[in-house]
Short mmCIF file of C-alpha atoms and ligand atoms in Angstrom, two decimals:
data_model
loop_
_atom_site.label_atom_id
_atom_site.label_comp_id
_atom_site.label_asym_id
_atom_site.label_seq_id
_atom_site.Cartn_x
_atom_site.Cartn_y
_atom_site.Cartn_z
CA UNK A 881 -2.43 -45.17 -11.81
CA UNK A 882 -4.14 -43.81 -8.68
CA UNK A 883 -3.06 -40.47 -7.23
CA UNK A 884 -2.41 -41.65 -3.66
CA UNK A 885 -1.33 -38.20 -2.52
CA UNK A 886 -4.72 -36.74 -3.49
CA UNK A 887 -6.39 -39.44 -1.38
CA UNK A 888 -4.00 -38.74 1.51
CA UNK A 889 -4.77 -35.00 1.54
CA UNK A 890 -8.47 -35.90 1.50
CA UNK A 891 -8.15 -37.45 5.00
CA UNK A 892 -7.94 -35.38 8.22
CA UNK A 893 -4.54 -36.78 9.39
CA UNK A 894 -3.14 -36.52 5.86
CA UNK A 895 -4.27 -32.92 5.56
CA UNK A 896 -2.77 -32.06 8.96
CA UNK A 897 0.56 -33.68 8.11
CA UNK A 898 0.92 -32.25 4.61
CA UNK A 899 -0.05 -28.74 5.80
CA UNK A 900 2.58 -28.92 8.56
CA UNK A 901 5.17 -29.91 5.96
CA UNK A 902 4.07 -27.08 3.65
CA UNK A 903 3.16 -29.53 0.85
CA UNK A 904 0.59 -28.90 -1.91
CA UNK A 905 -3.10 -29.16 -0.95
CA UNK A 906 -5.00 -30.35 -4.01
CA UNK A 907 -8.77 -29.85 -3.74
CA UNK A 908 -10.87 -32.69 -5.16
CA UNK A 909 -12.38 -31.42 -8.42
CA UNK A 910 -16.05 -31.83 -9.19
CA UNK A 911 -16.68 -33.05 -12.74
CA UNK A 912 -19.92 -33.04 -14.72
CA UNK A 913 -22.47 -35.72 -13.89
CA UNK A 914 -26.03 -36.14 -15.12
CA UNK A 915 -27.30 -35.48 -11.59
CA UNK A 916 -25.11 -32.39 -11.01
CA UNK A 917 -24.61 -30.75 -14.40
CA UNK A 918 -24.21 -27.21 -13.01
CA UNK A 919 -22.08 -25.42 -10.45
CA UNK A 920 -23.72 -25.18 -7.09
CA UNK A 921 -24.67 -21.51 -6.59
CA UNK A 922 -25.40 -18.25 -8.37
CA UNK A 923 -23.35 -16.38 -10.96
CA UNK A 924 -22.27 -12.89 -9.99
CA UNK A 925 -22.17 -10.57 -13.01
CA UNK A 926 -19.93 -7.53 -12.57
CA UNK A 927 -18.75 -4.83 -14.96
CA UNK A 928 -15.52 -2.85 -14.80
CA UNK A 929 -16.41 0.67 -15.94
CA UNK A 930 -18.68 0.60 -18.98
CA UNK A 931 -19.11 -2.50 -21.11
CA UNK A 932 -18.04 -2.27 -24.74
CA UNK A 933 -20.22 -5.15 -25.92
CA UNK A 934 -23.88 -6.00 -25.93
CA UNK A 935 -25.55 -9.29 -25.10
CA UNK A 936 -23.42 -10.32 -22.10
CA UNK A 937 -26.45 -10.91 -19.86
CA UNK A 938 -28.10 -13.07 -22.55
CA UNK A 939 -24.89 -15.09 -23.07
CA UNK A 940 -24.61 -15.68 -19.31
CA UNK A 941 -28.13 -17.07 -19.18
CA UNK A 942 -26.94 -20.04 -21.26
CA UNK A 943 -24.84 -21.18 -18.28
CA UNK A 944 -27.93 -22.51 -16.51
CA UNK A 945 -26.92 -20.56 -13.37
CA UNK A 946 -28.95 -17.88 -11.65
CA UNK A 947 -27.40 -14.59 -12.74
CA UNK A 948 -27.30 -11.86 -10.10
CA UNK A 949 -25.49 -8.60 -9.37
CA UNK A 950 -25.13 -9.38 -5.64
CA UNK A 951 -24.35 -12.74 -4.03
CA UNK A 952 -22.85 -13.76 -0.68
CA UNK A 953 -21.34 -16.98 -1.95
CA UNK A 954 -21.24 -17.06 -5.76
CA UNK A 955 -20.26 -20.26 -7.56
CA UNK A 956 -19.03 -18.13 -10.44
CA UNK A 957 -18.05 -14.53 -11.08
CA UNK A 958 -18.01 -13.01 -14.56
CA UNK A 959 -16.30 -9.65 -14.84
CA UNK A 960 -17.06 -7.75 -18.03
CA UNK A 961 -13.84 -5.80 -18.63
CA UNK A 962 -14.43 -5.24 -22.34
CA UNK A 963 -14.58 -1.47 -21.83
CA UNK A 964 -11.22 -1.23 -20.04
CA UNK A 965 -9.10 0.78 -22.49
CA UNK A 966 -6.59 2.65 -20.33
CA UNK A 967 -4.14 1.87 -17.56
CA UNK A 968 -6.31 3.90 -15.17
CA UNK A 969 -9.30 1.76 -16.16
CA UNK A 970 -7.53 -1.27 -14.70
CA UNK A 971 -8.43 0.20 -11.32
CA UNK A 972 -12.03 -0.77 -12.07
CA UNK A 973 -10.94 -4.41 -12.38
CA UNK A 974 -9.42 -4.29 -8.92
CA UNK A 975 -12.40 -2.41 -7.52
CA UNK A 976 -14.85 -4.98 -8.87
CA UNK A 977 -13.06 -8.20 -7.87
CA UNK A 978 -11.13 -7.28 -4.73
CA UNK A 979 -14.22 -7.17 -2.45
CA UNK A 980 -15.76 -10.41 -3.73
CA UNK A 981 -12.90 -12.76 -4.61
CA UNK A 982 -12.80 -14.29 -1.14
CA UNK A 983 -16.52 -15.08 -1.22
CA UNK A 984 -16.20 -17.39 -4.27
CA UNK A 985 -17.37 -20.90 -3.36
CA UNK A 986 -14.75 -23.72 -3.48
CA UNK A 987 -14.45 -25.14 -6.99
CA UNK A 988 -15.74 -21.81 -8.30
CA UNK A 989 -15.14 -20.08 -11.60
CA UNK A 990 -13.95 -16.60 -12.47
CA UNK A 991 -14.23 -15.53 -16.10
CA UNK A 992 -12.99 -12.13 -17.22
CA UNK A 993 -14.41 -10.88 -20.51
CA UNK A 994 -12.08 -8.71 -22.55
CA UNK A 995 -11.58 -7.72 -26.15
CA UNK A 996 -8.72 -8.31 -28.57
CA UNK A 997 -5.78 -5.91 -27.96
CA UNK A 998 -5.94 -3.32 -30.72
CA UNK A 999 -3.07 -2.95 -33.23
CA UNK A 1000 -4.14 0.71 -33.68
CA UNK A 1001 -4.51 1.88 -30.06
CA UNK A 1002 -1.59 1.07 -27.78
CA UNK A 1003 -3.38 2.28 -24.66
CA UNK A 1004 -6.30 -0.09 -25.27
CA UNK A 1005 -3.84 -2.85 -26.21
CA UNK A 1006 -1.86 -2.34 -23.00
CA UNK A 1007 -4.99 -2.39 -20.84
CA UNK A 1008 -6.44 -5.47 -22.53
CA UNK A 1009 -3.12 -7.33 -22.51
CA UNK A 1010 -2.85 -6.46 -18.80
CA UNK A 1011 -5.92 -8.62 -18.23
CA UNK A 1012 -3.93 -11.66 -19.36
CA UNK A 1013 -1.29 -11.19 -16.66
CA UNK A 1014 -4.03 -10.52 -14.16
CA UNK A 1015 -5.98 -13.68 -14.97
CA UNK A 1016 -2.93 -15.92 -15.04
CA UNK A 1017 -1.81 -14.61 -11.65
CA UNK A 1018 -5.22 -14.92 -10.05
CA UNK A 1019 -5.41 -18.52 -11.35
CA UNK A 1020 -2.19 -19.28 -9.51
CA UNK A 1021 -3.27 -17.80 -6.19
CA UNK A 1022 -6.99 -18.54 -5.98
CA UNK A 1023 -6.73 -22.18 -4.75
CA UNK A 1024 -9.52 -24.50 -3.47
CA UNK A 1025 -10.06 -26.01 -6.91
CA UNK A 1026 -11.27 -22.74 -8.43
CA UNK A 1027 -10.29 -21.61 -11.92
CA UNK A 1028 -9.81 -18.28 -13.71
CA UNK A 1029 -9.93 -17.53 -17.45
CA UNK A 1030 -9.97 -14.66 -19.93
CA UNK A 1031 -12.36 -14.71 -22.89
CA UNK A 1032 -11.74 -12.13 -25.61
CA UNK A 1033 -14.81 -11.05 -27.51
CA UNK A 1034 -14.21 -9.90 -31.10
CA UNK A 1035 -15.01 -6.28 -31.80
CA UNK A 1036 -14.32 -6.05 -35.52
CA UNK A 1037 -16.54 -7.00 -38.43
CA UNK A 1038 -19.81 -7.23 -36.54
CA UNK A 1039 -22.48 -4.93 -37.92
CA UNK A 1040 -24.06 -2.94 -35.12
CA UNK A 1041 -21.06 -3.29 -32.77
CA UNK A 1042 -19.57 -6.07 -30.72
CA UNK A 1043 -21.81 -8.69 -29.19
CA UNK A 1044 -21.17 -11.42 -26.65
CA UNK A 1045 -23.70 -13.60 -28.46
CA UNK A 1046 -20.98 -15.80 -29.98
CA UNK A 1047 -19.55 -16.48 -26.50
CA UNK A 1048 -22.52 -18.63 -25.42
CA UNK A 1049 -20.98 -22.08 -25.87
CA UNK A 1050 -17.68 -20.91 -24.35
CA UNK A 1051 -19.33 -19.48 -21.25
CA UNK A 1052 -21.50 -22.58 -20.89
CA UNK A 1053 -18.31 -24.68 -20.83
CA UNK A 1054 -16.18 -22.45 -18.62
CA UNK A 1055 -18.97 -21.82 -16.09
CA UNK A 1056 -19.67 -25.52 -15.57
CA UNK A 1057 -18.07 -28.57 -13.94
CA UNK A 1058 -16.98 -29.64 -17.46
CA UNK A 1059 -14.00 -27.28 -17.33
CA UNK A 1060 -12.74 -28.51 -13.92
CA UNK A 1061 -9.10 -28.95 -15.07
CA UNK A 1062 -8.86 -25.81 -17.27
CA UNK A 1063 -7.36 -22.72 -15.67
CA UNK A 1064 -5.32 -19.65 -16.56
CA UNK A 1065 -6.44 -19.79 -20.18
CA UNK A 1066 -6.98 -17.03 -22.72
CA UNK A 1067 -9.62 -17.82 -25.34
CA UNK A 1068 -9.91 -15.47 -28.29
CA UNK A 1069 -13.23 -15.72 -30.09
CA UNK A 1070 -13.45 -14.85 -33.75
CA UNK A 1071 -16.38 -13.13 -35.37
CA UNK A 1072 -18.11 -15.93 -37.27
CA UNK A 1073 -16.85 -15.22 -40.78
CA UNK A 1074 -19.92 -14.13 -42.73
CA UNK A 1075 -18.45 -15.51 -45.97
CA UNK A 1076 -18.34 -19.00 -44.47
CA UNK A 1077 -22.11 -19.11 -44.29
CA UNK A 1078 -21.76 -20.95 -41.00
CA UNK A 1079 -23.36 -18.76 -38.38
CA UNK A 1080 -23.70 -20.50 -34.99
CA UNK A 1081 -26.20 -23.34 -35.34
CA UNK A 1082 -28.85 -23.14 -32.64
CA UNK A 1083 -29.03 -26.21 -30.42
CA UNK A 1084 -32.37 -27.94 -30.51
CA UNK A 1085 -31.74 -30.55 -27.81
CA UNK A 1086 -29.44 -29.16 -25.06
CA UNK A 1087 -29.04 -32.65 -23.55
CA UNK A 1088 -27.77 -34.03 -26.87
CA UNK A 1089 -26.38 -31.09 -28.87
CA UNK A 1090 -24.51 -33.33 -31.33
CA UNK A 1091 -27.58 -35.29 -32.40
CA UNK A 1092 -27.45 -36.00 -36.12
CA UNK A 1093 -23.67 -35.56 -36.34
CA UNK A 1094 -21.15 -38.29 -37.00
CA UNK A 1095 -17.89 -37.99 -35.05
CA UNK A 1096 -14.70 -39.91 -35.79
CA UNK A 1097 -12.11 -40.20 -33.03
CA UNK A 1098 -8.63 -41.61 -33.72
CA UNK A 1099 -6.77 -43.54 -31.02
CA UNK A 1100 -10.12 -44.28 -29.39
CA UNK A 1101 -9.45 -47.76 -27.96
CA UNK A 1102 -8.27 -46.41 -24.62
CA UNK A 1103 -7.09 -43.38 -22.64
CA UNK A 1104 -8.07 -39.90 -23.73
CA UNK A 1105 -9.48 -41.10 -27.08
CA UNK A 1106 -11.90 -43.50 -25.39
CA UNK A 1107 -13.06 -40.68 -23.09
CA UNK A 1108 -13.54 -38.35 -26.08
CA UNK A 1109 -15.60 -41.02 -27.85
CA UNK A 1110 -17.67 -41.49 -24.70
CA UNK A 1111 -18.38 -37.76 -24.16
CA UNK A 1112 -19.26 -37.18 -27.84
CA UNK A 1113 -21.64 -40.17 -27.68
CA UNK A 1114 -23.13 -38.73 -24.48
CA UNK A 1115 -23.73 -35.49 -26.40
CA UNK A 1116 -25.68 -37.38 -29.04
CA UNK A 1117 -23.10 -37.97 -31.81
CA UNK A 1118 -22.88 -41.20 -33.78
CA UNK A 1119 -19.30 -42.18 -33.04
CA UNK A 1120 -16.77 -44.02 -35.18
CA UNK A 1121 -13.90 -45.18 -32.98
CA UNK A 1122 -10.62 -45.72 -34.86
CA UNK A 1123 -7.48 -47.42 -33.57
CA UNK A 1124 -4.65 -49.61 -34.88
CA UNK A 1125 -5.60 -53.16 -35.91
CA UNK A 1126 -3.35 -54.54 -33.10
CA UNK A 1127 -5.71 -52.87 -30.58
CA UNK A 1128 -8.82 -54.39 -32.20
CA UNK A 1129 -10.06 -56.23 -29.10
CA UNK A 1130 -9.79 -53.21 -26.81
CA UNK A 1131 -11.26 -51.02 -29.56
CA UNK A 1132 -14.27 -53.27 -30.01
CA UNK A 1133 -14.87 -53.39 -26.26
CA UNK A 1134 -14.82 -49.57 -26.10
CA UNK A 1135 -17.03 -49.21 -29.18
CA UNK A 1136 -19.55 -51.77 -27.86
CA UNK A 1137 -19.77 -49.97 -24.54
CA UNK A 1138 -20.61 -46.70 -26.30
CA UNK A 1139 -22.79 -48.00 -29.09
CA UNK A 1140 -20.08 -46.77 -31.48
CA UNK A 1141 -18.68 -48.31 -34.67
CA UNK A 1142 -15.15 -49.72 -34.45
CA UNK A 1143 -12.79 -48.91 -37.33
CA UNK A 1144 -9.51 -50.83 -36.95
CA UNK A 1145 -7.13 -48.77 -39.07
CA UNK A 1146 -3.61 -47.40 -38.76
CA UNK A 1147 -3.97 -43.67 -39.29
CA UNK A 1148 -0.62 -43.62 -41.10
CA UNK A 1149 -1.89 -46.00 -43.82
CA UNK A 1150 -1.69 -44.33 -47.25
CA UNK A 1151 -5.40 -44.96 -47.86
CA UNK A 1152 -6.52 -43.89 -44.34
CA UNK A 1153 -8.58 -40.90 -45.53
CA UNK A 1154 -10.37 -43.01 -48.15
CA UNK A 1155 -11.21 -45.66 -45.58
CA UNK A 1156 -12.50 -43.04 -43.14
CA UNK A 1157 -14.66 -41.50 -45.88
CA UNK A 1158 -16.01 -44.96 -46.73
CA UNK A 1159 -16.88 -45.55 -43.07
CA UNK A 1160 -18.82 -42.25 -42.95
CA UNK A 1161 -20.92 -42.18 -46.14
CA UNK A 1162 -23.01 -39.25 -44.85
CA UNK A 1163 -19.89 -37.25 -44.02
CA UNK A 1164 -18.29 -36.25 -40.75
CA UNK A 1165 -19.53 -33.47 -38.49
CA UNK A 1166 -16.63 -33.90 -36.07
CA UNK A 1167 -13.11 -35.23 -36.66
CA UNK A 1168 -10.90 -35.68 -33.60
CA UNK A 1169 -7.21 -36.39 -34.19
CA UNK A 1170 -6.24 -37.94 -30.88
CA UNK A 1171 -3.96 -40.87 -31.80
CA UNK A 1172 -0.45 -40.18 -30.60
CA UNK A 1173 2.76 -41.92 -29.61
CA UNK A 1174 5.96 -41.11 -27.73
CA UNK A 1175 9.42 -42.51 -28.54
CA UNK A 1176 11.55 -40.60 -26.04
CA UNK A 1177 15.33 -40.24 -26.28
CA UNK A 1178 17.65 -37.27 -26.05
CA UNK A 1179 18.46 -36.01 -29.53
CA UNK A 1180 22.06 -37.27 -29.33
CA UNK A 1181 20.75 -40.83 -28.78
CA UNK A 1182 17.74 -40.70 -31.06
CA UNK A 1183 17.84 -42.89 -34.15
CA UNK A 1184 16.06 -41.61 -37.27
CA UNK A 1185 13.27 -44.20 -37.00
CA UNK A 1186 12.18 -42.97 -33.55
CA UNK A 1187 12.12 -39.42 -34.85
CA UNK A 1188 10.21 -40.36 -38.00
CA UNK A 1189 7.54 -42.53 -36.38
CA UNK A 1190 6.50 -39.80 -33.93
CA UNK A 1191 6.36 -37.11 -36.63
CA UNK A 1192 4.42 -39.50 -38.88
CA UNK A 1193 1.74 -40.53 -36.34
CA UNK A 1194 1.37 -37.27 -34.40
CA UNK A 1195 1.68 -34.71 -37.19
CA UNK A 1196 2.09 -35.88 -40.77
CA UNK A 1197 -0.90 -38.25 -40.73
CA UNK A 1198 -2.98 -35.46 -39.18
CA UNK A 1199 -1.98 -33.02 -41.93
CA UNK A 1200 -2.56 -35.60 -44.67
CA UNK A 1201 -5.94 -36.93 -43.55
CA UNK A 1202 -7.21 -33.42 -42.73
CA UNK A 1203 -6.27 -32.16 -46.21
CA UNK A 1204 -7.76 -35.16 -47.98
CA UNK A 1205 -11.00 -35.23 -45.98
CA UNK A 1206 -11.54 -31.48 -46.39
CA UNK A 1207 -10.81 -31.66 -50.12
CA UNK A 1208 -13.19 -34.58 -50.60
CA UNK A 1209 -15.92 -32.70 -48.73
CA UNK A 1210 -16.18 -35.54 -46.18
CA UNK A 1211 -16.17 -32.98 -43.38
CA UNK A 1212 -19.52 -31.31 -43.76
CA UNK A 1213 -20.24 -27.55 -43.51
CA UNK A 1214 -20.45 -26.48 -39.89
CA UNK A 1215 -18.00 -29.31 -39.18
CA UNK A 1216 -15.38 -29.36 -36.45
CA UNK A 1217 -11.80 -30.59 -36.57
CA UNK A 1218 -10.07 -30.99 -33.21
CA UNK A 1219 -6.41 -32.03 -33.01
CA UNK A 1220 -4.32 -32.97 -30.00
CA UNK A 1221 -1.26 -30.96 -29.08
CA UNK A 1222 0.46 -31.12 -25.68
CA UNK A 1223 2.05 -28.71 -23.23
CA UNK A 1224 5.30 -30.40 -24.34
CA UNK A 1225 4.68 -28.65 -27.68
CA UNK A 1226 4.55 -25.31 -25.84
CA UNK A 1227 7.21 -25.70 -23.14
CA UNK A 1228 9.45 -28.41 -24.62
CA UNK A 1229 10.56 -31.42 -22.62
CA UNK A 1230 13.84 -33.26 -22.11
CA UNK A 1231 13.99 -36.41 -24.23
CA UNK A 1232 11.04 -35.30 -26.34
CA UNK A 1233 12.48 -33.28 -29.23
CA UNK A 1234 10.51 -35.48 -31.64
CA UNK A 1235 7.26 -35.45 -29.63
CA UNK A 1236 7.40 -31.72 -28.80
CA UNK A 1237 8.17 -30.88 -32.43
CA UNK A 1238 5.16 -32.91 -33.57
CA UNK A 1239 2.86 -31.28 -31.00
CA UNK A 1240 4.11 -27.75 -31.71
CA UNK A 1241 3.44 -28.59 -35.35
CA UNK A 1242 -0.20 -29.24 -34.44
CA UNK A 1243 -0.41 -25.74 -32.97
CA UNK A 1244 0.95 -24.29 -36.21
CA UNK A 1245 -1.58 -26.34 -38.17
CA UNK A 1246 -4.67 -25.14 -36.30
CA UNK A 1247 -3.64 -21.49 -36.23
CA UNK A 1248 -2.99 -21.44 -39.96
CA UNK A 1249 -5.79 -23.67 -41.19
CA UNK A 1250 -8.55 -22.47 -38.82
CA UNK A 1251 -9.40 -19.18 -40.57
CA UNK A 1252 -9.05 -20.67 -44.07
CA UNK A 1253 -11.08 -23.78 -43.30
CA UNK A 1254 -13.85 -21.54 -41.91
CA UNK A 1255 -13.82 -19.32 -44.99
CA UNK A 1256 -13.58 -22.12 -47.57
CA UNK A 1257 -15.44 -25.02 -45.93
CA UNK A 1258 -17.39 -23.58 -42.97
CA UNK A 1259 -15.30 -25.81 -40.68
CA UNK A 1260 -13.46 -24.81 -37.48
CA UNK A 1261 -10.05 -26.21 -36.53
CA UNK A 1262 -8.88 -26.18 -32.91
CA UNK A 1263 -6.60 -28.13 -30.61
CA UNK A 1264 -6.46 -29.29 -27.04
CA UNK A 1265 -3.07 -29.23 -25.35
CA UNK A 1266 -3.27 -31.65 -22.42
CA UNK A 1267 -0.92 -31.33 -19.50
CA UNK A 1268 -0.44 -34.25 -17.13
CA UNK A 1269 -3.41 -36.56 -17.68
CA UNK A 1270 -3.74 -39.88 -15.82
CA UNK A 1271 -3.45 -42.48 -18.62
CA UNK A 1272 -1.31 -45.45 -19.59
CA UNK A 1273 0.99 -42.98 -21.37
CA UNK A 1274 1.75 -41.08 -18.14
CA UNK A 1275 1.69 -44.22 -15.96
CA UNK A 1276 4.82 -45.24 -17.88
CA UNK A 1277 6.66 -42.07 -16.80
CA UNK A 1278 9.29 -42.65 -14.05
CA UNK A 1279 7.92 -42.07 -10.51
CA UNK A 1280 9.73 -38.85 -9.63
CA UNK A 1281 8.92 -37.12 -12.92
CA UNK A 1282 5.34 -38.41 -12.69
CA UNK A 1283 4.88 -36.95 -9.21
CA UNK A 1284 6.38 -33.60 -10.34
CA UNK A 1285 4.05 -33.58 -13.36
CA UNK A 1286 1.04 -34.11 -11.13
CA UNK A 1287 1.85 -31.37 -8.63
CA UNK A 1288 3.42 -28.66 -10.79
CA UNK A 1289 0.17 -26.92 -11.68
CA UNK A 1290 -2.24 -24.55 -9.97
CA UNK A 1291 -4.63 -27.39 -9.06
CA UNK A 1292 -1.77 -29.61 -7.70
CA UNK A 1293 -3.06 -32.78 -9.38
CA UNK A 1294 -3.20 -34.57 -12.69
CA UNK A 1295 -6.21 -34.31 -14.94
CA UNK A 1296 -8.46 -37.15 -16.07
CA UNK A 1297 -9.10 -38.19 -19.68
CA UNK A 1298 -12.65 -36.84 -19.33
CA UNK A 1299 -11.25 -33.34 -18.74
CA UNK A 1300 -9.69 -33.35 -22.20
CA UNK A 1301 -12.83 -34.93 -23.64
CA UNK A 1302 -15.04 -32.15 -22.27
CA UNK A 1303 -12.82 -29.55 -23.94
CA UNK A 1304 -13.07 -31.45 -27.25
CA UNK A 1305 -16.87 -31.54 -26.83
CA UNK A 1306 -16.91 -27.75 -26.31
CA UNK A 1307 -15.01 -27.25 -29.60
CA UNK A 1308 -17.48 -29.66 -31.24
CA UNK A 1309 -20.65 -27.83 -30.15
CA UNK A 1310 -22.80 -26.62 -33.06
CA UNK A 1311 -22.77 -23.09 -31.57
CA UNK A 1312 -18.96 -22.99 -31.15
CA UNK A 1313 -18.54 -21.37 -34.57
CA UNK A 1314 -16.67 -18.40 -33.06
CA UNK A 1315 -14.11 -20.74 -31.48
CA UNK A 1316 -11.55 -21.24 -34.21
CA UNK A 1317 -7.77 -21.56 -34.48
CA UNK A 1318 -7.56 -21.90 -30.70
CA UNK A 1319 -5.30 -24.09 -28.59
CA UNK A 1320 -6.82 -24.82 -25.20
CA UNK A 1321 -4.48 -26.12 -22.54
CA UNK A 1322 -6.15 -28.68 -20.31
CA UNK A 1323 -3.41 -28.74 -17.75
CA UNK A 1324 -4.66 -27.27 -14.45
CA UNK A 1325 -2.49 -24.25 -15.36
CA UNK A 1326 0.73 -26.22 -15.49
CA UNK A 1327 3.85 -24.31 -14.55
CA UNK A 1328 5.50 -25.74 -17.68
CA UNK A 1329 5.27 -23.18 -20.44
CA UNK A 1330 3.09 -20.98 -18.27
P1 NAD B 558 -2.55 -43.71 -25.06
O1 NAD B 558 -1.22 -44.24 -25.45
O2 NAD B 558 -3.20 -44.22 -23.83
O3 NAD B 558 -3.58 -43.86 -26.28
C1 NAD B 558 -3.23 -43.52 -27.60
C2 NAD B 558 -4.04 -44.37 -28.54
O4 NAD B 558 -3.64 -44.02 -29.89
C3 NAD B 558 -3.77 -45.87 -28.38
O5 NAD B 558 -4.99 -46.57 -28.28
C4 NAD B 558 -3.00 -46.23 -29.64
O6 NAD B 558 -3.21 -47.56 -30.07
C5 NAD B 558 -3.55 -45.22 -30.62
N1 NAD B 558 -2.64 -45.07 -31.78
C6 NAD B 558 -1.29 -44.92 -31.74
N2 NAD B 558 -0.81 -44.89 -33.00
C7 NAD B 558 -1.88 -45.00 -33.83
C8 NAD B 558 -2.00 -45.03 -35.25
N3 NAD B 558 -0.94 -44.97 -36.05
N4 NAD B 558 -3.25 -45.15 -35.77
C9 NAD B 558 -4.34 -45.25 -34.97
N5 NAD B 558 -4.26 -45.23 -33.63
C10 NAD B 558 -3.04 -45.10 -33.06
O7 NAD B 558 -2.35 -42.12 -25.01
P2 NAD B 558 -3.22 -40.99 -24.29
O8 NAD B 558 -2.51 -40.62 -23.05
O9 NAD B 558 -4.64 -41.36 -24.23
O10 NAD B 558 -2.97 -39.79 -25.32
C11 NAD B 558 -3.90 -39.44 -26.32
C12 NAD B 558 -3.37 -38.18 -27.02
O11 NAD B 558 -3.18 -37.15 -26.06
C13 NAD B 558 -2.04 -38.37 -27.72
O12 NAD B 558 -2.03 -37.60 -28.92
C14 NAD B 558 -1.06 -37.80 -26.73
O13 NAD B 558 0.13 -37.36 -27.35
C15 NAD B 558 -1.85 -36.65 -26.16
N6 NAD B 558 -1.41 -36.20 -24.83
C16 NAD B 558 -1.51 -37.01 -23.73
C17 NAD B 558 -1.09 -36.52 -22.49
C18 NAD B 558 -1.21 -37.33 -21.22
O14 NAD B 558 -0.85 -36.82 -20.16
N7 NAD B 558 -1.70 -38.55 -21.25
C19 NAD B 558 -0.54 -35.26 -22.40
C20 NAD B 558 -0.43 -34.47 -23.54
C21 NAD B 558 -0.89 -34.96 -24.74
#
């Protein structure tokens, strides 16, 4: 379903009219392409006070941008605020960004680096938590298709002090066109658990970082799942695309297009995990739980079967297959599990008690299982929480609610399936070991649940 309003505001008369009426002005977002893989301009590296971590400059180099300490028109600004530990120190954040924020190029990126608020030092905790409010507010006011995020670098458990080394894959993603529809997010990196024996795997081929890995994507015939399959294939993975047998034709078309293997299978089947394991005899490096359904009704009108089917597809089958595939060792060490939540699971939504419960359940799953799966299996577990994404699912939403969903976010537009897929691919990177138990909203900083 085309976003006609976005086209209208892209024309001179449309822009004039909508400005006069005080209506939202969505900026067209630039996504990743082979020809333009990077942002267009330098990266301005600033520090508020004294940095508390080492290796920031090295981590920034992985972005592919020219890193500088002075730039007239930066495409990205990274503010190292890891050393901000007092309320007075917050003045350094203002002093660093206030003079340069206006110079950020359209479609630019601001990333603030912080550390985890300390349970033992309430002054440090206050100052570091303050960065969250700061980033979320700047995301709402910056406009012109630019985005703002906070990345927390772990301080504990690293011999020789904290290092930004583990932030490489995260900065590469956030400082690129791949994160076009991600804004106002807080990402908390973990120190790669030494006991897991899964230190970040260096990437040998940057153009195809998933080479040698098999990725299985559920619900891959169409929509977000098809985009995830496509992006993982682009990144070099061998892809197995799974969808219900009724969608076999569409599934085979998608799989053929990507050089993937089609696996027609209902993920709720009792033997689903066994059939997945049989389809991946060398194991799975990436498992993406994307299949999902809605059966909306207000609770008072919702029969038990509508409740049960949504919980079964969106949550129970995810729990069951994850447990069975981990136990069987099908997901190999260094593996990645990515599940699909939703902002409905964070904010709630009228008519979606079943759906929101299932998606909030996914958030509980990744937060609880992530640390244990890393320690026991060397596997990370994360989730994407899409906001309004242009797919068949959202095309079925009534017009007025659809239009509200599209505009009620900082970027004033819906996202595309590829935006969610790029976030999944970031979780899947071999050097994303420090990204675990996280839920990344891909929602343009939706006002729902903000
Ligand atoms: P979609 O309906 O276009 O695609 C979902 C796919 O999952 C379909 O191909 C369907 O056949 C498949 N599927 C459903 N039940 C299955 C089962 N039992 N076994 C195997 N496959 C099954 O939906 P979409 O918009 O692409 O959404 C993908 C995921 O993203 C879902 O989990 C959805 O809840 C979530 N999500 C979507 C949005 C959005 O705006 N589109 C927002 C938040 C979350």
